[in-house]
mmCIF file of C-alpha atoms in Angstrom:
data_model
loop_
_atom_site.group_PDB
_atom_site.id
_atom_site.type_symbol
_atom_site.label_atom_id
_atom_site.label_comp_id
_atom_site.label_asym_id
_atom_site.label_seq_id
_atom_site.Cartn_x
_atom_site.Cartn_y
_atom_site.Cartn_z
ATOM 1 C CA MET Q 148 -66.855 49.010 59.071
ATOM 2 C CA THR Q 149 -67.280 51.743 61.657
ATOM 3 C CA ILE Q 150 -66.626 55.473 61.628
ATOM 4 C CA GLU Q 151 -65.596 57.326 64.777
ATOM 5 C CA THR Q 152 -67.786 60.320 65.483
ATOM 6 C CA THR Q 153 -65.031 62.899 65.351
ATOM 7 C CA THR Q 154 -65.842 66.050 63.406
ATOM 8 C CA THR Q 155 -64.482 64.539 60.189
ATOM 9 C CA GLY Q 156 -66.205 61.259 60.925
ATOM 10 C CA VAL Q 157 -69.567 62.918 61.470
ATOM 11 C CA LEU Q 158 -69.179 64.907 58.255
ATOM 12 C CA ALA Q 159 -68.398 61.676 56.417
ATOM 13 C CA LEU Q 160 -71.487 60.002 57.895
ATOM 14 C CA ILE Q 161 -73.695 62.945 56.927
ATOM 15 C CA LEU Q 162 -72.330 62.801 53.385
ATOM 16 C CA ILE Q 163 -72.927 59.044 53.191
ATOM 17 C CA MET Q 164 -76.515 59.478 54.400
ATOM 18 C CA SER Q 165 -77.036 62.294 51.889
ATOM 19 C CA LEU Q 166 -75.725 60.179 49.031
ATOM 20 C CA VAL Q 167 -77.890 57.190 49.946
ATOM 21 C CA THR Q 168 -80.935 59.460 50.136
ATOM 22 C CA LEU Q 169 -79.965 61.048 46.825
ATOM 23 C CA VAL Q 170 -79.911 57.614 45.189
ATOM 24 C CA THR Q 171 -83.508 57.064 46.340
ATOM 25 C CA ARG Q 172 -84.561 60.543 45.144
ATOM 26 C CA PHE Q 173 -82.995 60.152 41.701
ATOM 27 C CA GLY Q 174 -83.292 56.396 41.176
ATOM 28 C CA GLY Q 175 -86.977 56.076 40.403
ATOM 29 C CA VAL Q 176 -86.931 58.953 37.939
ATOM 30 C CA PHE Q 177 -83.732 57.671 36.352
ATOM 31 C CA ILE Q 178 -85.104 54.165 35.812
ATOM 32 C CA MET Q 179 -88.366 55.513 34.417
ATOM 33 C CA SER Q 180 -86.469 57.500 31.797
ATOM 34 C CA TYR Q 181 -85.610 54.120 30.231
ATOM 35 C CA VAL Q 182 -89.149 52.739 30.424
ATOM 36 C CA ARG Q 183 -91.657 53.312 27.681
ATOM 37 C CA ILE Q 184 -94.802 54.505 29.402
ATOM 38 C CA SER Q 185 -97.507 52.261 27.991
ATOM 39 C CA PRO Q 186 -101.071 52.459 29.313
ATOM 40 C CA ARG Q 187 -100.284 49.387 31.418
ATOM 41 C CA ILE Q 188 -97.209 51.017 33.008
ATOM 42 C CA GLU Q 189 -99.170 54.213 33.554
ATOM 43 C CA SER Q 190 -101.925 52.218 35.240
ATOM 44 C CA PHE Q 191 -99.309 50.495 37.419
ATOM 45 C CA ILE Q 192 -97.666 53.689 38.608
ATOM 46 C CA ASN Q 193 -100.995 55.391 39.253
ATOM 47 C CA THR Q 194 -102.348 52.651 41.509
ATOM 48 C CA MET Q 195 -98.907 52.302 43.075
ATOM 49 C CA ALA Q 196 -98.879 56.021 43.868
ATOM 50 C CA SER Q 197 -102.078 55.988 45.857
ATOM 51 C CA SER Q 198 -101.051 52.683 47.458
ATOM 52 C CA VAL Q 199 -97.895 54.355 48.842
ATOM 53 C CA LEU Q 200 -100.130 56.464 51.061
ATOM 54 C CA ILE Q 201 -102.131 53.470 52.273
ATOM 55 C CA ALA Q 202 -98.947 51.493 52.938
ATOM 56 C CA ILE Q 203 -97.633 54.312 55.134
ATOM 57 C CA ILE Q 204 -100.891 54.882 57.011
ATOM 58 C CA VAL Q 205 -102.220 51.390 57.752
ATOM 59 C CA PRO Q 206 -99.172 50.102 59.704
ATOM 60 C CA MET Q 207 -99.082 53.508 61.431
ATOM 61 C CA ALA Q 208 -102.656 52.911 62.607
ATOM 62 C CA PHE Q 209 -101.960 49.339 63.720
ATOM 63 C CA GLY Q 210 -98.641 50.124 65.396
ATOM 64 C CA GLY Q 211 -99.727 53.330 67.061
ATOM 65 C CA ASP Q 212 -101.465 53.986 70.359
ATOM 66 C CA ALA Q 213 -105.182 54.739 70.795
ATOM 67 C CA GLY Q 214 -104.449 58.408 70.049
ATOM 68 C CA ALA Q 215 -102.916 57.580 66.678
ATOM 69 C CA LEU Q 216 -105.856 55.363 65.790
ATOM 70 C CA ALA Q 217 -108.349 58.046 66.843
ATOM 71 C CA ALA Q 218 -106.513 60.689 64.800
ATOM 72 C CA LEU Q 219 -106.618 58.597 61.635
ATOM 73 C CA MET Q 220 -110.213 57.460 62.083
ATOM 74 C CA VAL Q 221 -111.512 60.971 62.737
ATOM 75 C CA THR Q 222 -109.530 62.381 59.812
ATOM 76 C CA GLY Q 223 -110.857 59.619 57.573
ATOM 77 C CA VAL Q 224 -114.489 60.083 58.530
ATOM 78 C CA ALA Q 225 -114.237 63.887 58.380
ATOM 79 C CA MET Q 226 -112.549 63.765 54.987
ATOM 80 C CA LEU Q 227 -115.256 61.504 53.546
ATOM 81 C CA ALA Q 228 -117.990 63.665 55.078
ATOM 82 C CA ILE Q 229 -116.797 67.219 54.374
ATOM 83 C CA LYS Q 230 -114.098 66.603 51.709
ATOM 84 C CA LYS Q 231 -111.924 69.457 53.020
ATOM 85 C CA PRO Q 232 -108.385 68.387 54.041
ATOM 86 C CA LEU Q 233 -107.439 71.070 56.576
ATOM 87 C CA PRO Q 234 -110.510 70.789 58.845
ATOM 88 C CA ALA Q 235 -110.282 66.992 58.586
ATOM 89 C CA ILE Q 236 -106.613 67.018 59.638
ATOM 90 C CA ALA Q 237 -107.295 69.492 62.460
ATOM 91 C CA ALA Q 238 -110.106 67.258 63.745
ATOM 92 C CA GLY Q 239 -107.760 64.266 63.667
ATOM 93 C CA ILE Q 240 -105.030 66.060 65.646
ATOM 94 C CA LEU Q 241 -107.586 67.203 68.221
ATOM 95 C CA ALA Q 242 -108.859 63.629 68.526
ATOM 96 C CA ALA Q 243 -105.319 62.372 69.255
ATOM 97 C CA ALA Q 244 -104.731 65.081 71.853
ATOM 98 C CA PHE Q 245 -108.144 64.391 73.414
ATOM 99 C CA VAL Q 246 -107.658 60.622 73.626
ATOM 100 C CA ARG Q 247 -104.128 60.952 75.028
ATOM 101 C CA TYR Q 248 -105.258 63.462 77.638
ATOM 102 C CA PHE Q 249 -108.146 61.393 78.953
ATOM 103 C CA PHE Q 250 -106.900 57.816 78.560
ATOM 104 C CA MET K 173 -92.089 64.249 18.126
ATOM 105 C CA ILE K 174 -88.915 66.179 18.786
ATOM 106 C CA SER K 175 -87.092 64.672 21.725
ATOM 107 C CA ASN K 176 -85.543 67.839 23.122
ATOM 108 C CA VAL K 177 -88.713 69.772 23.775
ATOM 109 C CA TYR K 178 -89.887 70.122 27.341
ATOM 110 C CA PRO K 179 -93.399 71.520 27.214
ATOM 111 C CA TYR K 180 -94.018 71.929 30.948
ATOM 112 C CA GLN K 181 -93.997 75.614 31.852
ATOM 113 C CA PHE K 182 -93.526 76.629 35.480
ATOM 114 C CA GLN K 183 -95.801 79.429 36.610
ATOM 115 C CA ALA K 184 -94.138 81.669 39.181
ATOM 116 C CA ALA K 185 -97.477 82.709 40.673
ATOM 117 C CA LYS K 186 -98.465 79.091 41.167
ATOM 118 C CA VAL K 187 -95.131 78.296 42.844
ATOM 119 C CA ARG K 188 -95.861 81.104 45.301
ATOM 120 C CA SER K 189 -99.424 79.966 45.942
ATOM 121 C CA GLU K 190 -98.258 76.357 46.524
ATOM 122 C CA LEU K 191 -95.622 77.663 48.918
ATOM 123 C CA ILE K 192 -98.353 79.442 50.874
ATOM 124 C CA ARG K 193 -100.601 76.382 50.717
ATOM 125 C CA MET K 194 -97.912 74.228 52.332
ATOM 126 C CA PHE K 195 -97.148 76.841 54.978
ATOM 127 C CA PRO K 196 -99.560 75.439 57.614
ATOM 128 C CA ILE K 197 -98.025 71.976 57.237
ATOM 129 C CA SER K 198 -94.539 73.454 57.400
ATOM 130 C CA LEU K 199 -95.302 74.832 60.866
ATOM 131 C CA PHE K 200 -95.705 71.249 62.039
ATOM 132 C CA VAL K 201 -92.513 70.325 60.228
ATOM 133 C CA VAL K 202 -90.786 72.994 62.357
ATOM 134 C CA ALA K 203 -92.022 71.117 65.426
ATOM 135 C CA PHE K 204 -90.716 67.781 64.097
ATOM 136 C CA GLY K 205 -87.445 69.454 63.166
ATOM 137 C CA ALA K 206 -87.151 70.759 66.712
ATOM 138 C CA ALA K 207 -87.752 67.264 68.054
ATOM 139 C CA PHE K 208 -85.007 65.997 65.743
ATOM 140 C CA GLY K 209 -82.578 68.759 66.745
ATOM 141 C CA LEU K 210 -83.113 67.971 70.402
ATOM 142 C CA ALA K 211 -82.687 64.228 69.880
ATOM 143 C CA ALA K 212 -79.557 64.787 67.785
ATOM 144 C CA VAL K 213 -77.706 66.906 70.367
ATOM 145 C CA GLN K 214 -78.750 64.475 73.082
ATOM 146 C CA LYS K 215 -77.077 61.729 71.022
ATOM 147 C CA GLY K 216 -73.884 63.762 70.890
ATOM 148 C CA LEU K 217 -74.118 65.485 67.508
ATOM 149 C CA GLY K 218 -72.859 69.054 67.462
ATOM 150 C CA PRO K 219 -75.328 71.867 66.760
ATOM 151 C CA LEU K 220 -73.878 72.655 63.345
ATOM 152 C CA GLU K 221 -73.591 68.967 62.475
ATOM 153 C CA SER K 222 -77.275 68.446 63.283
ATOM 154 C CA ILE K 223 -78.319 71.408 61.156
ATOM 155 C CA LEU K 224 -76.037 70.264 58.324
ATOM 156 C CA MET K 225 -77.599 66.805 58.415
ATOM 157 C CA SER K 226 -81.114 68.244 58.131
ATOM 158 C CA THR K 227 -80.024 70.553 55.324
ATOM 159 C CA LEU K 228 -78.338 67.863 53.243
ATOM 160 C CA VAL K 229 -80.318 64.715 54.011
ATOM 161 C CA PHE K 230 -83.788 66.325 54.351
ATOM 162 C CA ALA K 231 -85.573 63.061 55.113
ATOM 163 C CA GLY K 232 -86.891 63.159 58.654
ATOM 164 C CA ALA K 233 -87.770 59.564 59.469
ATOM 165 C CA SER K 234 -84.403 58.274 58.228
ATOM 166 C CA GLN K 235 -82.545 60.940 60.213
ATOM 167 C CA PHE K 236 -84.309 59.922 63.417
ATOM 168 C CA ALA K 237 -83.458 56.284 62.717
ATOM 169 C CA ALA K 238 -79.802 57.113 61.980
ATOM 170 C CA ILE K 239 -79.193 59.096 65.159
ATOM 171 C CA ASP K 240 -80.803 56.246 67.036
ATOM 172 C CA MET K 241 -77.783 54.213 65.889
ATOM 173 C CA TRP K 242 -75.336 56.941 66.913
ATOM 174 C CA GLY K 243 -72.537 56.465 69.430
ATOM 175 C CA ALA K 244 -68.794 56.987 69.822
ATOM 176 C CA GLU K 245 -68.522 54.825 66.746
ATOM 177 C CA VAL K 246 -71.144 54.298 64.055
ATOM 178 C CA SER K 247 -71.394 51.196 61.881
ATOM 179 C CA VAL K 248 -71.619 52.452 58.338
ATOM 180 C CA ILE K 249 -73.378 49.614 56.522
ATOM 181 C CA PRO K 250 -76.331 49.311 58.965
ATOM 182 C CA VAL K 251 -76.871 53.090 58.783
ATOM 183 C CA MET K 252 -76.800 52.962 54.992
ATOM 184 C CA VAL K 253 -79.247 50.051 54.927
ATOM 185 C CA VAL K 254 -81.688 51.743 57.295
ATOM 186 C CA VAL K 255 -81.510 55.092 55.505
ATOM 187 C CA PHE K 256 -82.007 53.377 52.156
ATOM 188 C CA ALA K 257 -84.908 51.243 53.389
ATOM 189 C CA ILE K 258 -86.772 54.146 54.943
ATOM 190 C CA ASN K 259 -86.179 56.395 51.951
ATOM 191 C CA SER K 260 -86.777 53.753 49.301
ATOM 192 C CA ARG K 261 -90.348 55.055 48.969
ATOM 193 C CA HIS K 262 -88.742 58.029 47.173
ATOM 194 C CA LEU K 263 -87.924 55.626 44.325
ATOM 195 C CA LEU K 264 -91.613 54.894 43.810
ATOM 196 C CA MET K 265 -92.686 58.478 44.429
ATOM 197 C CA GLY K 266 -90.246 59.799 41.848
ATOM 198 C CA ALA K 267 -91.276 57.124 39.353
ATOM 199 C CA SER K 268 -94.956 57.958 39.841
ATOM 200 C CA LEU K 269 -94.328 61.593 38.862
ATOM 201 C CA TYR K 270 -92.320 60.636 35.784
ATOM 202 C CA PRO K 271 -95.195 61.182 33.335
ATOM 203 C CA ILE K 272 -95.082 64.868 34.341
ATOM 204 C CA LEU K 273 -91.356 65.077 35.024
ATOM 205 C CA LYS K 274 -90.478 63.921 31.510
ATOM 206 C CA ASP K 275 -91.829 67.251 30.297
ATOM 207 C CA VAL K 276 -89.139 69.283 32.067
ATOM 208 C CA SER K 277 -85.412 69.300 31.324
ATOM 209 C CA PRO K 278 -83.254 66.720 33.160
ATOM 210 C CA ALA K 279 -81.595 69.477 35.244
ATOM 211 C CA LYS K 280 -84.953 70.707 36.534
ATOM 212 C CA ARG K 281 -86.264 67.150 36.821
ATOM 213 C CA TYR K 282 -83.505 66.018 39.185
ATOM 214 C CA GLY K 283 -83.407 69.421 40.864
ATOM 215 C CA LEU K 284 -87.053 68.999 41.818
ATOM 216 C CA MET K 285 -86.315 65.559 43.253
ATOM 217 C CA LEU K 286 -84.020 67.208 45.810
ATOM 218 C CA LEU K 287 -87.143 68.813 47.290
ATOM 219 C CA LEU K 288 -89.318 65.695 47.210
ATOM 220 C CA THR K 289 -91.025 64.861 50.499
ATOM 221 C CA ASP K 290 -94.136 62.889 51.407
ATOM 222 C CA ALA K 291 -96.315 65.976 51.772
ATOM 223 C CA ASN K 292 -95.630 67.822 48.524
ATOM 224 C CA TRP K 293 -95.508 64.561 46.584
ATOM 225 C CA ALA K 294 -98.903 63.531 47.997
ATOM 226 C CA VAL K 295 -100.475 66.741 46.702
ATOM 227 C CA SER K 296 -98.891 66.428 43.275
ATOM 228 C CA ALA K 297 -99.710 62.729 42.896
ATOM 229 C CA GLN K 298 -103.301 63.257 44.019
ATOM 230 C CA GLU K 299 -103.817 66.096 41.561
ATOM 231 C CA TYR K 300 -102.334 64.004 38.771
ATOM 232 C CA GLN K 301 -104.981 61.333 39.456
ATOM 233 C CA SER K 302 -107.575 64.021 38.813
ATOM 234 C CA GLY K 303 -105.875 65.031 35.596
ATOM 235 C CA ARG K 304 -104.019 68.113 36.838
ATOM 236 C CA ARG K 305 -100.277 68.482 36.402
ATOM 237 C CA ASN K 306 -98.677 70.211 39.348
ATOM 238 C CA LEU K 307 -94.899 70.362 39.662
ATOM 239 C CA GLU K 308 -95.131 73.801 41.253
ATOM 240 C CA VAL K 309 -96.139 72.183 44.547
ATOM 241 C CA ILE K 310 -92.952 70.102 44.481
ATOM 242 C CA LEU K 311 -90.900 73.284 44.051
ATOM 243 C CA GLY K 312 -92.779 75.797 46.209
ATOM 244 C CA GLY K 313 -94.021 73.284 48.765
ATOM 245 C CA GLY K 314 -90.639 71.568 48.886
ATOM 246 C CA LEU K 315 -88.796 74.837 49.509
ATOM 247 C CA VAL K 316 -90.998 75.871 52.409
ATOM 248 C CA LEU K 317 -90.860 72.357 53.924
ATOM 249 C CA TRP K 318 -87.069 72.251 53.558
ATOM 250 C CA LEU K 319 -86.642 75.639 55.227
ATOM 251 C CA ALA K 320 -89.064 74.596 57.974
ATOM 252 C CA TRP K 321 -87.056 71.418 58.578
ATOM 253 C CA ILE K 322 -83.798 73.393 58.854
ATOM 254 C CA VAL K 323 -85.301 76.127 61.073
ATOM 255 C CA GLY K 324 -86.953 73.486 63.245
ATOM 256 C CA THR K 325 -83.683 71.583 63.677
ATOM 257 C CA TRP K 326 -81.940 74.843 64.602
ATOM 258 C CA LEU K 327 -84.610 75.625 67.197
ATOM 259 C CA GLY K 328 -84.410 72.126 68.652
ATOM 260 C CA VAL K 329 -80.634 72.219 68.859
ATOM 261 C CA TYR K 330 -80.531 75.480 70.794
ATOM 262 C CA PHE K 331 -83.926 75.676 72.511
ATOM 263 C CA GLY K 332 -84.982 72.021 72.535
ATOM 264 C CA GLY K 333 -85.168 72.001 76.320
ATOM 265 C CA LEU K 334 -88.152 74.324 76.084
ATOM 266 C CA LEU K 335 -90.054 71.852 73.935
ATOM 267 C CA GLN K 336 -93.093 70.337 75.563
ATOM 268 C CA ASN K 337 -93.962 66.778 74.742
ATOM 269 C CA PRO K 338 -95.321 67.292 71.206
ATOM 270 C CA LYS K 339 -96.947 63.875 71.238
ATOM 271 C CA SER K 340 -99.422 64.879 73.953
ATOM 272 C CA LEU K 341 -100.722 67.538 71.551
ATOM 273 C CA GLY K 342 -101.162 65.005 68.761
ATOM 274 C CA MET K 343 -98.385 66.668 66.729
ATOM 275 C CA ASP K 344 -96.845 63.352 65.729
ATOM 276 C CA MET K 345 -100.026 62.522 63.801
ATOM 277 C CA VAL K 346 -100.044 65.602 61.555
ATOM 278 C CA LEU K 347 -98.257 63.931 58.680
ATOM 279 C CA GLY K 348 -100.239 60.707 58.939
ATOM 280 C CA CYS K 349 -103.533 62.623 58.942
ATOM 281 C CA PHE K 350 -102.344 64.768 56.058
ATOM 282 C CA LEU K 351 -101.420 61.743 53.942
ATOM 283 C CA LEU K 352 -104.722 60.039 54.769
ATOM 284 C CA ALA K 353 -106.649 63.165 53.770
ATOM 285 C CA MET K 354 -104.735 63.233 50.468
ATOM 286 C CA ALA K 355 -105.475 59.557 49.808
ATOM 287 C CA LEU K 356 -109.187 59.910 50.528
ATOM 288 C CA GLY K 357 -109.395 63.140 48.542
ATOM 289 C CA GLY K 358 -108.167 61.343 45.433
ATOM 290 C CA LYS K 359 -110.052 59.319 42.894
ATOM 291 C CA LYS K 360 -111.956 56.342 44.302
ATOM 292 C CA ASN K 361 -113.256 53.592 42.054
ATOM 293 C CA PRO K 362 -113.422 49.798 42.444
ATOM 294 C CA ARG K 363 -109.963 49.421 40.919
ATOM 295 C CA VAL K 364 -108.414 51.872 43.372
ATOM 296 C CA LEU K 365 -110.246 50.338 46.328
ATOM 297 C CA VAL K 366 -109.024 46.844 45.461
ATOM 298 C CA ALA K 367 -105.484 48.229 45.121
ATOM 299 C CA TRP K 368 -105.798 49.892 48.530
ATOM 300 C CA ALA K 369 -107.075 46.703 50.147
ATOM 301 C CA LEU K 370 -104.154 44.732 48.735
ATOM 302 C CA ALA K 371 -101.699 47.489 49.705
ATOM 303 C CA ALA K 372 -103.078 47.507 53.250
ATOM 304 C CA VAL K 373 -102.797 43.729 53.649
ATOM 305 C CA ALA K 374 -99.334 43.571 52.057
ATOM 306 C CA SER K 375 -97.947 46.475 54.080
ATOM 307 C CA LEU K 376 -99.237 44.936 57.317
ATOM 308 C CA ALA K 377 -97.801 41.543 56.406
ATOM 309 C CA ALA K 378 -94.437 43.113 55.537
ATOM 310 C CA TRP K 379 -94.504 45.181 58.712
ATOM 311 C CA LYS K 380 -95.075 42.024 60.743
ATOM 312 C CA TRP K 381 -92.863 39.508 58.968
ATOM 313 C CA LEU K 382 -90.405 41.214 56.627
ATOM 314 C CA PRO K 383 -87.309 43.186 57.731
ATOM 315 C CA ALA K 384 -88.041 46.576 59.308
ATOM 316 C CA ASN K 385 -88.865 49.510 57.054
ATOM 317 C CA THR K 386 -89.812 47.467 54.007
ATOM 318 C CA HIS K 387 -93.576 47.802 54.495
ATOM 319 C CA VAL K 388 -94.137 50.969 52.453
ATOM 320 C CA VAL K 389 -92.465 49.633 49.338
ATOM 321 C CA ALA K 390 -94.046 46.179 49.751
ATOM 322 C CA GLY K 391 -97.541 47.628 50.134
ATOM 323 C CA ALA K 392 -97.128 50.115 47.308
ATOM 324 C CA LEU K 393 -95.864 47.495 44.873
ATOM 325 C CA ALA K 394 -98.707 45.133 45.820
ATOM 326 C CA GLY K 395 -101.210 47.919 45.128
ATOM 327 C CA GLY K 396 -99.425 48.697 41.877
ATOM 328 C CA LEU K 397 -99.855 45.087 40.725
ATOM 329 C CA VAL K 398 -103.605 45.652 40.717
ATOM 330 C CA GLY K 399 -103.094 48.514 38.282
ATOM 331 C CA LEU K 400 -100.729 46.425 36.181
ATOM 332 C CA PHE K 401 -103.363 43.768 35.503
ATOM 333 C CA TRP K 402 -106.545 45.812 35.808
ATOM 334 C CA LEU K 403 -106.435 48.650 33.358
ATOM 335 C CA GLU K 404 -108.794 51.540 33.690
ATOM 336 C CA ASN K 405 -111.368 51.766 30.948
ATOM 337 C CA LYS K 406 -110.327 55.083 29.507
ATOM 338 C CA PRO K 407 -113.262 56.939 27.971
ATOM 339 C CA VAL K 408 -113.020 56.514 24.215
ATOM 340 C CA ASP K 409 -111.414 59.360 22.288
ATOM 341 C CA GLU K 410 -113.653 62.354 22.883
ATOM 342 C CA ASP K 411 -113.823 63.223 19.221
ATOM 343 C CA ALA K 412 -115.250 59.823 18.461
ATOM 344 C CA GLU K 413 -118.990 59.586 18.230
ATOM 345 C CA ALA K 414 -119.924 58.441 21.679
ATOM 346 C CA PRO K 415 -123.441 57.287 22.309
ATOM 347 C CA VAL K 416 -125.200 60.068 24.185
#
């Protein structure tokens, strides 16, 4: 099934994309409203939550260029050393810019 | 317990302070939005259509992927599959906030989900690990990020030609660095570290061998399994006589 990108067609596509995204925004909350939150479920969603971040970042590091890798490594080291997010992020961005400029 | 009581109280001042806290990140979101606006008009979307898409969909990575599939005709099912796969992490993110979200009315609960993005969720989820309940960052942070995304798209649509290559300035790494800082700022104990290791391995394996865009959910669920079988030793009830 294809939609022609006339004005109506584009509007339809935007609406379809919005609805699909809405399902993902509402779905997790909706399902959880039927789940009794036992300590085990709570433990699951807590470790899952921090794992979401790792699962976004690690492939980003492996798939990215040297600049991406430098940005993440510098941010990681800075965050562990000084424990302040904004300076750590700034250092990471600078590292990416630096590496991409010189290499 | 009475089922129709929603004890979570929003504090207006905190919504404002979270909005201000997310402001620096939202400046980068403006830059990404501009990159999207430029890419969208180059792919043949009209200016208003591009801005409408950012306003309604408000999920950057999936929008980039969708316009990548744009042409004179667009196949609907592949677009739906890609948008769903990329945004499926919202399912887990929403679920992870449920212990807090159950304390607000359903209207507010689902209203907040409209503003859910990686950045404001990461702050809220991280604070929840440390025992703080923060839905204000979803609201205030989400609003400023949403506006930034719309303004950025508008800028890109009309002034995108002026945009320098944002990648050379490291701008594409802002979100990744932000999420990493949030992860490392959270609680770290052997249980969490094992979960992270498993999440890292599973997400890489999925990224390599499973269909595209499944790696976030695969890694997150693998990490979650650690929590499912390895429960945290909660400190015994504080009123109980603990050995000193």
